[in-house]
Short mmCIF file of C-alpha atoms in Angstrom, two decimals:
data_model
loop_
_atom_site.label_atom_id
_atom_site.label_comp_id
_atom_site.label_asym_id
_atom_site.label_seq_id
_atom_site.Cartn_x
_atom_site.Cartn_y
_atom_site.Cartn_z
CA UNK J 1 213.01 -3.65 81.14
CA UNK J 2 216.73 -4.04 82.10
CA UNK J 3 217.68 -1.35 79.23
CA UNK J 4 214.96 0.88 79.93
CA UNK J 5 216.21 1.18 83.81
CA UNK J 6 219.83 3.03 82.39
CA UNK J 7 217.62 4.95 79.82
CA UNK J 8 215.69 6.50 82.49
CA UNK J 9 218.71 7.26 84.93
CA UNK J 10 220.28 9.06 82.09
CA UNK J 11 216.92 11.28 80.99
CA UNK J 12 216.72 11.82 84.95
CA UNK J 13 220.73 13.21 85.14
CA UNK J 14 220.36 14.82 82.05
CA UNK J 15 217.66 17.15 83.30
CA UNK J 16 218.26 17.25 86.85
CA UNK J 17 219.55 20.80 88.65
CA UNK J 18 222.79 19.18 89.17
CA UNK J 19 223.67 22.42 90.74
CA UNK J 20 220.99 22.33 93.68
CA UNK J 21 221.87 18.56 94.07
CA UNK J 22 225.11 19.03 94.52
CA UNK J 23 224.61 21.58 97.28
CA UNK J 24 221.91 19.74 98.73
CA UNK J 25 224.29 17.14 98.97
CA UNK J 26 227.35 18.93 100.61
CA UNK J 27 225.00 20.18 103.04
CA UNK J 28 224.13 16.45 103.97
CA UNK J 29 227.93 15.88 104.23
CA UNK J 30 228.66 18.84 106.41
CA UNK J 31 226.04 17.80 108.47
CA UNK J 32 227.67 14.10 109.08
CA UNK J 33 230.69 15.69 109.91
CA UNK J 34 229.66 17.72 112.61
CA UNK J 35 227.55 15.18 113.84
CA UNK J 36 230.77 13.34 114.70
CA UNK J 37 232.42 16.29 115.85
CA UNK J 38 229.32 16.70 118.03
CA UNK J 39 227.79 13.39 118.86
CA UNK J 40 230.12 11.90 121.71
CA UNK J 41 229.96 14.89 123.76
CA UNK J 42 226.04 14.43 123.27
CA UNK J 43 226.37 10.46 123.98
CA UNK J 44 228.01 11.18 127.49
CA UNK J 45 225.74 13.96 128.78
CA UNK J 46 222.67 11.55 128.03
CA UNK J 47 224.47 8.58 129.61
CA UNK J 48 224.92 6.52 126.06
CA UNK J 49 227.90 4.14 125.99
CA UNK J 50 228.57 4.35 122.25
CA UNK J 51 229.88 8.01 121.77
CA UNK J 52 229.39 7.89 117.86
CA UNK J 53 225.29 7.14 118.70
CA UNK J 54 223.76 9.61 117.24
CA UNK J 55 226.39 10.00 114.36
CA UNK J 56 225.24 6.38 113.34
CA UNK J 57 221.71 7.72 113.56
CA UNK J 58 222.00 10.80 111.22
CA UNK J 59 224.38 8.27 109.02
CA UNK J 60 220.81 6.09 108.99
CA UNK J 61 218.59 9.32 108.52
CA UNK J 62 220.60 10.42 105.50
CA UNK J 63 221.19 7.52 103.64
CA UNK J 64 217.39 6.71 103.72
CA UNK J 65 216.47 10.92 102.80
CA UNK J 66 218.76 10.88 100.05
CA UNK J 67 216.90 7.74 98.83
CA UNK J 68 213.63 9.49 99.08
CA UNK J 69 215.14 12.51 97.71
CA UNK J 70 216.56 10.45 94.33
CA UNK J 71 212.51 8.94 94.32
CA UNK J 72 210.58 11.79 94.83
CA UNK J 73 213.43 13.89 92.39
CA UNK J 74 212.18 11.24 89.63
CA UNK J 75 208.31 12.54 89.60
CA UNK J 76 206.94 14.84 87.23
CA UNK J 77 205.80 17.59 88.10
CA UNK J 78 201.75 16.40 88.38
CA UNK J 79 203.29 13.60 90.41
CA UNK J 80 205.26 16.20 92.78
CA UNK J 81 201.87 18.06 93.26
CA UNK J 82 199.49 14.91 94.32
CA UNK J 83 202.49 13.63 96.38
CA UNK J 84 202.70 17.11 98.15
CA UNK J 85 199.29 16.81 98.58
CA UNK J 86 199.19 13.65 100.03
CA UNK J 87 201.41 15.02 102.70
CA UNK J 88 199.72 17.55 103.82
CA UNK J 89 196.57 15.70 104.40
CA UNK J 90 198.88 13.56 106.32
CA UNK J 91 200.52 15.53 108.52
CA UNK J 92 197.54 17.38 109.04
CA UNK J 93 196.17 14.19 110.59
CA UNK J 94 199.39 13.24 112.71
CA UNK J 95 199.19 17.06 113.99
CA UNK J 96 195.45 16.29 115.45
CA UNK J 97 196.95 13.24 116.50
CA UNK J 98 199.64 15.05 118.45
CA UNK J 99 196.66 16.54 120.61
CA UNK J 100 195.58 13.67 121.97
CA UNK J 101 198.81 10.71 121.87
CA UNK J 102 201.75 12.85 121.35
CA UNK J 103 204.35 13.26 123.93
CA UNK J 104 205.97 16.69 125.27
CA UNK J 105 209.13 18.32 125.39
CA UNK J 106 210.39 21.40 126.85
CA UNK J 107 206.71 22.49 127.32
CA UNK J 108 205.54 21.69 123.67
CA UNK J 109 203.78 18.90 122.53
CA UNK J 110 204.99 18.42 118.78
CA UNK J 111 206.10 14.80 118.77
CA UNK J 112 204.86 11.49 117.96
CA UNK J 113 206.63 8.03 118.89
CA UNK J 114 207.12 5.01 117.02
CA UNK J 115 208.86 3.00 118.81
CA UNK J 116 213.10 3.91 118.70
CA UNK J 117 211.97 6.96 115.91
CA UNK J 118 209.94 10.18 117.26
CA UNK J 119 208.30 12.21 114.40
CA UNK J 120 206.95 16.20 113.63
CA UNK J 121 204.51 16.14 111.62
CA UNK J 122 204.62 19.77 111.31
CA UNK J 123 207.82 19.54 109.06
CA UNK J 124 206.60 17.69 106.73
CA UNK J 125 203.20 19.61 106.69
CA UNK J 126 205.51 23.29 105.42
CA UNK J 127 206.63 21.36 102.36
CA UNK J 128 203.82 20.31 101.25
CA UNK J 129 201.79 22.90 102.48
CA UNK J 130 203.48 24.99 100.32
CA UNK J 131 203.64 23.31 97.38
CA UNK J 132 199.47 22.87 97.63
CA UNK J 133 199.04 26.71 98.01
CA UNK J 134 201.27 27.04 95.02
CA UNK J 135 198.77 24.92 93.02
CA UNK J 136 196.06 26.84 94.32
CA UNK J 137 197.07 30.23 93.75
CA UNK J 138 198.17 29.07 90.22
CA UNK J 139 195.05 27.74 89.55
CA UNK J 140 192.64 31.14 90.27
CA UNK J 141 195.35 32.82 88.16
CA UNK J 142 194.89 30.76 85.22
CA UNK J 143 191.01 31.28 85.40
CA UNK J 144 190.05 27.76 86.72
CA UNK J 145 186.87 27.39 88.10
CA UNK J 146 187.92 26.95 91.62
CA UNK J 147 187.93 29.81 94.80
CA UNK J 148 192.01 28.94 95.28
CA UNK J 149 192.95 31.93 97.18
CA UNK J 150 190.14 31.59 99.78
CA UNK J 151 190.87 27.60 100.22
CA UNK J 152 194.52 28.00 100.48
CA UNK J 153 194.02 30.45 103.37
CA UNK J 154 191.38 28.39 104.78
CA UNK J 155 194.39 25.08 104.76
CA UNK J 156 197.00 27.81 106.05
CA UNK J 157 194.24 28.93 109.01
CA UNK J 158 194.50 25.37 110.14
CA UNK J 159 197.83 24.96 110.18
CA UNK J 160 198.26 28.22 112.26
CA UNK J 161 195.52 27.09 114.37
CA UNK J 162 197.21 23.76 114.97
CA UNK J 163 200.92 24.72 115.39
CA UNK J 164 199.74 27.18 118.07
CA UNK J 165 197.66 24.11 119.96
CA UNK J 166 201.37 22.27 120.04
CA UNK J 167 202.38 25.52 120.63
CA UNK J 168 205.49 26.31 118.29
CA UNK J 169 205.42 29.73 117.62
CA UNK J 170 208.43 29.74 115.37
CA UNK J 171 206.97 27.31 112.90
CA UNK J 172 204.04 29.63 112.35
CA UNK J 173 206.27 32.28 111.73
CA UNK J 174 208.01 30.06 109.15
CA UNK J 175 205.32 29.24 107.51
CA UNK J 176 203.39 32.65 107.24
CA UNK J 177 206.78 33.91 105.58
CA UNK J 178 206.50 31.63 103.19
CA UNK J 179 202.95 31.64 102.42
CA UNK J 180 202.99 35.26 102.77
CA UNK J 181 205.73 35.23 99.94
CA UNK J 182 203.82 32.38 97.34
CA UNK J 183 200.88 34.83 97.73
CA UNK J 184 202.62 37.87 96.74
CA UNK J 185 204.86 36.14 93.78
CA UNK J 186 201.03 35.12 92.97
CA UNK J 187 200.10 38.85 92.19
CA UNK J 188 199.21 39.59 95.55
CA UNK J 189 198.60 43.51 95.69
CA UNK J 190 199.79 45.72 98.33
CA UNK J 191 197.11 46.44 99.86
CA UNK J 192 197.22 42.84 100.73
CA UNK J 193 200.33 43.63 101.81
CA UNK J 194 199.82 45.78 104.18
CA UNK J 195 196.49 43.94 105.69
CA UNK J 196 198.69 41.01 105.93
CA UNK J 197 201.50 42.88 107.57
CA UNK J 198 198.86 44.58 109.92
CA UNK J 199 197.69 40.68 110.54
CA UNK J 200 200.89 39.18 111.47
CA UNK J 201 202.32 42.00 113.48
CA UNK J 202 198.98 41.66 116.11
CA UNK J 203 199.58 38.13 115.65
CA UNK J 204 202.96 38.49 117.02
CA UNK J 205 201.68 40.66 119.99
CA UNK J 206 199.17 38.50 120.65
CA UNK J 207 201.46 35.76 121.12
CA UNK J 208 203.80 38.28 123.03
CA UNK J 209 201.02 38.77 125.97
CA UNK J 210 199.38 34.98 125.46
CA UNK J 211 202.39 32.50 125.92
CA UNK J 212 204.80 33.42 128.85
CA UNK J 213 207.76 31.78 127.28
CA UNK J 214 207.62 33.38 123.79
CA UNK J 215 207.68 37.04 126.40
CA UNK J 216 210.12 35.43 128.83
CA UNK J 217 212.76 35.23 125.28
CA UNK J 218 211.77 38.21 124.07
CA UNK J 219 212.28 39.89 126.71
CA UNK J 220 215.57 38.21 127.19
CA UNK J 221 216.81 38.81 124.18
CA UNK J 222 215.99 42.44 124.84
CA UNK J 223 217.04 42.87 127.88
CA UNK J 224 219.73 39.88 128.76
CA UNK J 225 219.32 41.00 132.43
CA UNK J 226 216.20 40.04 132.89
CA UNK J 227 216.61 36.12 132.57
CA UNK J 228 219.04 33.26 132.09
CA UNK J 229 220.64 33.34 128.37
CA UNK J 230 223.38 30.84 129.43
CA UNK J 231 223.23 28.95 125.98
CA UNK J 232 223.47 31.93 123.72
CA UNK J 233 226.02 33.28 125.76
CA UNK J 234 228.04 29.81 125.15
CA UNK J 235 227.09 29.97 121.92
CA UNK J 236 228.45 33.44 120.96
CA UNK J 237 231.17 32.57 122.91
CA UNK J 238 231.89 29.52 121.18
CA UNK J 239 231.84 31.00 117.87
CA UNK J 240 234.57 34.07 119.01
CA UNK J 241 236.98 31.75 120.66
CA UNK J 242 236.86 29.94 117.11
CA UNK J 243 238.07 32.48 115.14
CA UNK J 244 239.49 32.02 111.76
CA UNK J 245 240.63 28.87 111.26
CA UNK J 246 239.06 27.22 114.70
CA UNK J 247 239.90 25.47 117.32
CA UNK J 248 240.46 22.29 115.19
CA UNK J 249 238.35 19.64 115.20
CA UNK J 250 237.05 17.47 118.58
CA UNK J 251 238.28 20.38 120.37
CA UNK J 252 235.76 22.96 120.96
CA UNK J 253 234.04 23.15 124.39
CA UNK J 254 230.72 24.60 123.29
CA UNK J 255 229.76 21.14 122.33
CA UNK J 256 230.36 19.82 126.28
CA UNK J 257 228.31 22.85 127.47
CA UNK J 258 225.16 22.82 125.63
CA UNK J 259 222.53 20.17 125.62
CA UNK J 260 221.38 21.22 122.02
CA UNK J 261 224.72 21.44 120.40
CA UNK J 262 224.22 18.80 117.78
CA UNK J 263 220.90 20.19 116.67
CA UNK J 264 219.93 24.07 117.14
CA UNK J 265 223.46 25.13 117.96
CA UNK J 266 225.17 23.05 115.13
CA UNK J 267 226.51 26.36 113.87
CA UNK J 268 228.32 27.03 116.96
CA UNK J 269 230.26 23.69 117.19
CA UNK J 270 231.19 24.40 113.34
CA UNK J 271 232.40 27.92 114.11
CA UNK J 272 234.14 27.29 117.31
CA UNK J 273 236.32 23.71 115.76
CA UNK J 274 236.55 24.20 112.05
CA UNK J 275 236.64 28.93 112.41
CA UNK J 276 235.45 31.57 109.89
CA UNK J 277 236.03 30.32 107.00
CA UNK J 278 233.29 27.09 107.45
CA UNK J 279 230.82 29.20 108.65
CA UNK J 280 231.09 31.24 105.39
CA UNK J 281 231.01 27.98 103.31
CA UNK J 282 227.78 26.70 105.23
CA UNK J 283 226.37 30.26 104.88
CA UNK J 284 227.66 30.16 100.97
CA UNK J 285 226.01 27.09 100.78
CA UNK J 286 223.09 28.18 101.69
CA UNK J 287 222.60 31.13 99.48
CA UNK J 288 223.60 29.36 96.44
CA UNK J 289 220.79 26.66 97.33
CA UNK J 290 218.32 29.68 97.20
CA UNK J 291 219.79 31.92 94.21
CA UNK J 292 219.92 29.06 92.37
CA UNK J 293 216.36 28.06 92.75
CA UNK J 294 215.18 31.57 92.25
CA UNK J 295 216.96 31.69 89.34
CA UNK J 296 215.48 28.39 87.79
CA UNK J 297 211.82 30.28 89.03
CA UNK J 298 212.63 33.13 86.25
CA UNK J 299 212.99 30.66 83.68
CA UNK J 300 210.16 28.47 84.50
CA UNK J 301 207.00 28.31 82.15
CA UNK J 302 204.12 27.15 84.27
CA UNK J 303 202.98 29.30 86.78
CA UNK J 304 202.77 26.61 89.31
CA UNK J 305 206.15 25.62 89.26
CA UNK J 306 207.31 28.59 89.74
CA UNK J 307 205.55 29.53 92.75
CA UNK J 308 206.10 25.67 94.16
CA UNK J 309 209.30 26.55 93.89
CA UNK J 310 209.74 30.20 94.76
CA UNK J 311 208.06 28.71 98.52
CA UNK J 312 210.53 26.12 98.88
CA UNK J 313 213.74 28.16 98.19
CA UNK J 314 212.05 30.71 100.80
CA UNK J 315 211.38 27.93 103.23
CA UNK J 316 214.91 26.29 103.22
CA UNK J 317 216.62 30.23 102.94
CA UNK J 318 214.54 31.39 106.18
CA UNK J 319 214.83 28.23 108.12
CA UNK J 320 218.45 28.43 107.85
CA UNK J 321 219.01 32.38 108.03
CA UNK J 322 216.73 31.81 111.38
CA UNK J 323 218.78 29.27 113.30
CA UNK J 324 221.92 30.86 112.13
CA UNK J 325 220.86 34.45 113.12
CA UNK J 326 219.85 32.42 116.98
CA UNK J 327 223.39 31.69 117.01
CA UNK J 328 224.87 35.08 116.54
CA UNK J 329 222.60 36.56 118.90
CA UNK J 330 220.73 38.56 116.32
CA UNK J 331 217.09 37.39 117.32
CA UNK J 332 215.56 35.70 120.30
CA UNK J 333 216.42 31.84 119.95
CA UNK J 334 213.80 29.67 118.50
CA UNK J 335 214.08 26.12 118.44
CA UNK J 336 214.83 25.61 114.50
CA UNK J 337 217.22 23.07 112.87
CA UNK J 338 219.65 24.31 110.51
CA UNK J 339 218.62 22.45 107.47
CA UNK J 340 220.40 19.16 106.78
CA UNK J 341 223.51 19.77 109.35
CA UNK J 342 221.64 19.90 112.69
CA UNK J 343 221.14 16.33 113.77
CA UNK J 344 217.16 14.93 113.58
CA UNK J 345 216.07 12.01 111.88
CA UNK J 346 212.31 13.83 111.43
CA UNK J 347 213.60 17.31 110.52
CA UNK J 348 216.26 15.24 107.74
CA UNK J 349 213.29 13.53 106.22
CA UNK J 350 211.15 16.23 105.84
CA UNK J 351 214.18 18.36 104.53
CA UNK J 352 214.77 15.69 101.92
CA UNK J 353 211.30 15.12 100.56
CA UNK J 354 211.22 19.33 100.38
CA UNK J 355 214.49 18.83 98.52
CA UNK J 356 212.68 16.22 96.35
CA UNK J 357 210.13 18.61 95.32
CA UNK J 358 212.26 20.81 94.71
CA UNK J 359 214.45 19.02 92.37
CA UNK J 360 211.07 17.62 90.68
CA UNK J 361 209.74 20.72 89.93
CA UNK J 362 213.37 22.47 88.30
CA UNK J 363 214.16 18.96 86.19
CA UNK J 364 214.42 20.09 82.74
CA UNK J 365 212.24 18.54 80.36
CA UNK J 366 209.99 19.63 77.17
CA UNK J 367 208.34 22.72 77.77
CA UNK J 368 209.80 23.67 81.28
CA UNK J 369 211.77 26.28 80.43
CA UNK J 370 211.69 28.91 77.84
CA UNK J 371 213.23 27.81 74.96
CA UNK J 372 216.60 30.04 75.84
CA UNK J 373 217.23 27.73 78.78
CA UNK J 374 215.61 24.59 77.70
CA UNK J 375 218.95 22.97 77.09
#
């Protein structure tokens, strides 16, 4: 038992994507550092004596993801599936839940407590959402007896259904990206395309004329005029005054201005104290994370895989091209974490078991790969 413990840490290293670990990891890093670059000016605008609070928090949070990354890393790829699975039925539970016992903030009602820790279900339910609809599609494709297509739409109807209830618009737009791309890699034809297309673009103006404060930022961003758009203002702001090489470190002000510095506007503290040149390594960061995994999707033999993991590249690219693009201005702000920097205990677990999946489904082992990359 004791030898057989090493054996299976080295089979796990030797066919891990050390590549998409290591970024993964860097990301977690970067995200602890601006989380003490961030968290005392946070601490004294809630009234909390220790400034380094909610740095010892994400500290906590990523210490016990990157455990349940390393875990879930481990499974095969069977394992990864029921485990996804698992999750979704889960969070699809704790959404419903939300309806009745959850508790509201800024006008959405997305959270659960327990006790000191709040939770989203909905981030956990993408993940594994996607991974499922993978599996499904996969398995109409390879002639199995079962109607895949029709029940993954019917799982991704619900979750629509119920991230609109919460409401959290930009969540559904998340996740229809994603979907929408599994079920295209999947041999989706264009017709499809377009009748999707056609779908979410009435979706979109539905929402537009349903929920005043998906028009009131649209119309914002459209016309800055017409309402208050004092935090991307800062924001912008923040991230011209840094420069190249910034403002150096603990001494940015956008931090002191805005309430959601250490989480949605993460990317302006890094720009305004550490300049250019970090933005364009979180940004590089970023899109090796997602060439990398797209890459490992070309080499991939099962069909499942390969769409598991085609959805969560596209989940962790978009997430992260979305709150970064808020910050610049370039679309109307959404409330969306930049993944593993933005400070959230329930956004950096949820991250980390997508991670996990991720690595899971990219381990090398016999038969993974085609034999020119099976070494």
């Amino acid at each position: 038992m004791i030898q057989s413990v090493p054996r299976a840490l080295g089979m796990w290293w030797r066919g891990i994507d050390r590549t998409l670990l290591f970024v993964i990891l860097a990301l977690i890093v970067t995200g602890l550092v601006l989380s003490m670059a961030a968290s005392p000016a946070a601490s004294e605008r809630l009234g909390i004596d220790d400034p380094f609070y909610f740095l010892y928090r994400q500290s906590v949070f990523a210490g016990l993801s990157l455990i349940g990354l390393l875990a879930i890393s481990s499974l095969s790829p069977k394992g990864a599936r029921r485990l996804a699975v698992v999750a979704m039925a889960g969070a699809f539970l704790l959404m419903i839940a939300t309806l009745f016992i959850g508790y509201e903030v800024k006008g959405a009602t997305r959270w659960l407590r327990f006790g000191p820790f709040s939770l989203q279900p909905s981030e956990f339910l993408k993940p594994a959402l996607l991974v499922t609809a993978a599996w499904l599609f996969s398995e109409e494709k390879r002639g199995a007896p079962v109607p895949g297509r029709i029940i993954a739409f019917a799982l991704f109807a619900v979750a629509i259904g119920l991230l609109m209830m919460q409401p959290d618009f930009g969540q559904s737009v998340l996740l229809t990206l994603c979907f929408g791309g599994i079920f295209f890699a999947s041999g989706l034809s264009w017709i499809w395309v377009a009748v999707l297309g056609g779908l979410a673009a009435s979706g979109s103006t539905l929402a537009y004329f349903t929920f005043p404060h998906i028009a009131s930022r649209v119309d914002r961003f459209l016309n800055p005029e017409s309402g208050d758009t004092y935090q991307i203002d800062r924001a912008t702001e923040a991230i011209s005054r840094g420069g190249i090489a910034g403002v150096g470190p603990g001494e940015g002000e956008v931090k002191h201005l805005l309430p959601d510095a250490h989480t949605d506007f993460i990317f302006s503290v890094a720009a305004e104290e550490f300049g250019l040149m970090a933005s364009l390594a979180i940004i590089g960061l970023f899109a090796i994370l997602v060439t990398r995994a797209w890459m490992q999707v070309m080499r991939l033999q099962d069909g499942f895989a390969q769409l598991a993991v085609a959805g969560l590249a596209l989940q962790f690219g978009l997430q992260s091209l979305v709150n970064i693009a808020v910050n610049l201005n370039l679309i109307p702000p959404k409330g969306m974490t930049l993944p593993f920097v933005s400070y959230g205990g329930s956004s950096m677990l949820a991250l980390a078991f997508g991670a996990g999946l991720l690595l899971a489904f990219t381990r090398r082992r016999p038969g993974a790969y085609t034999p020119r990359y099976a070494a």
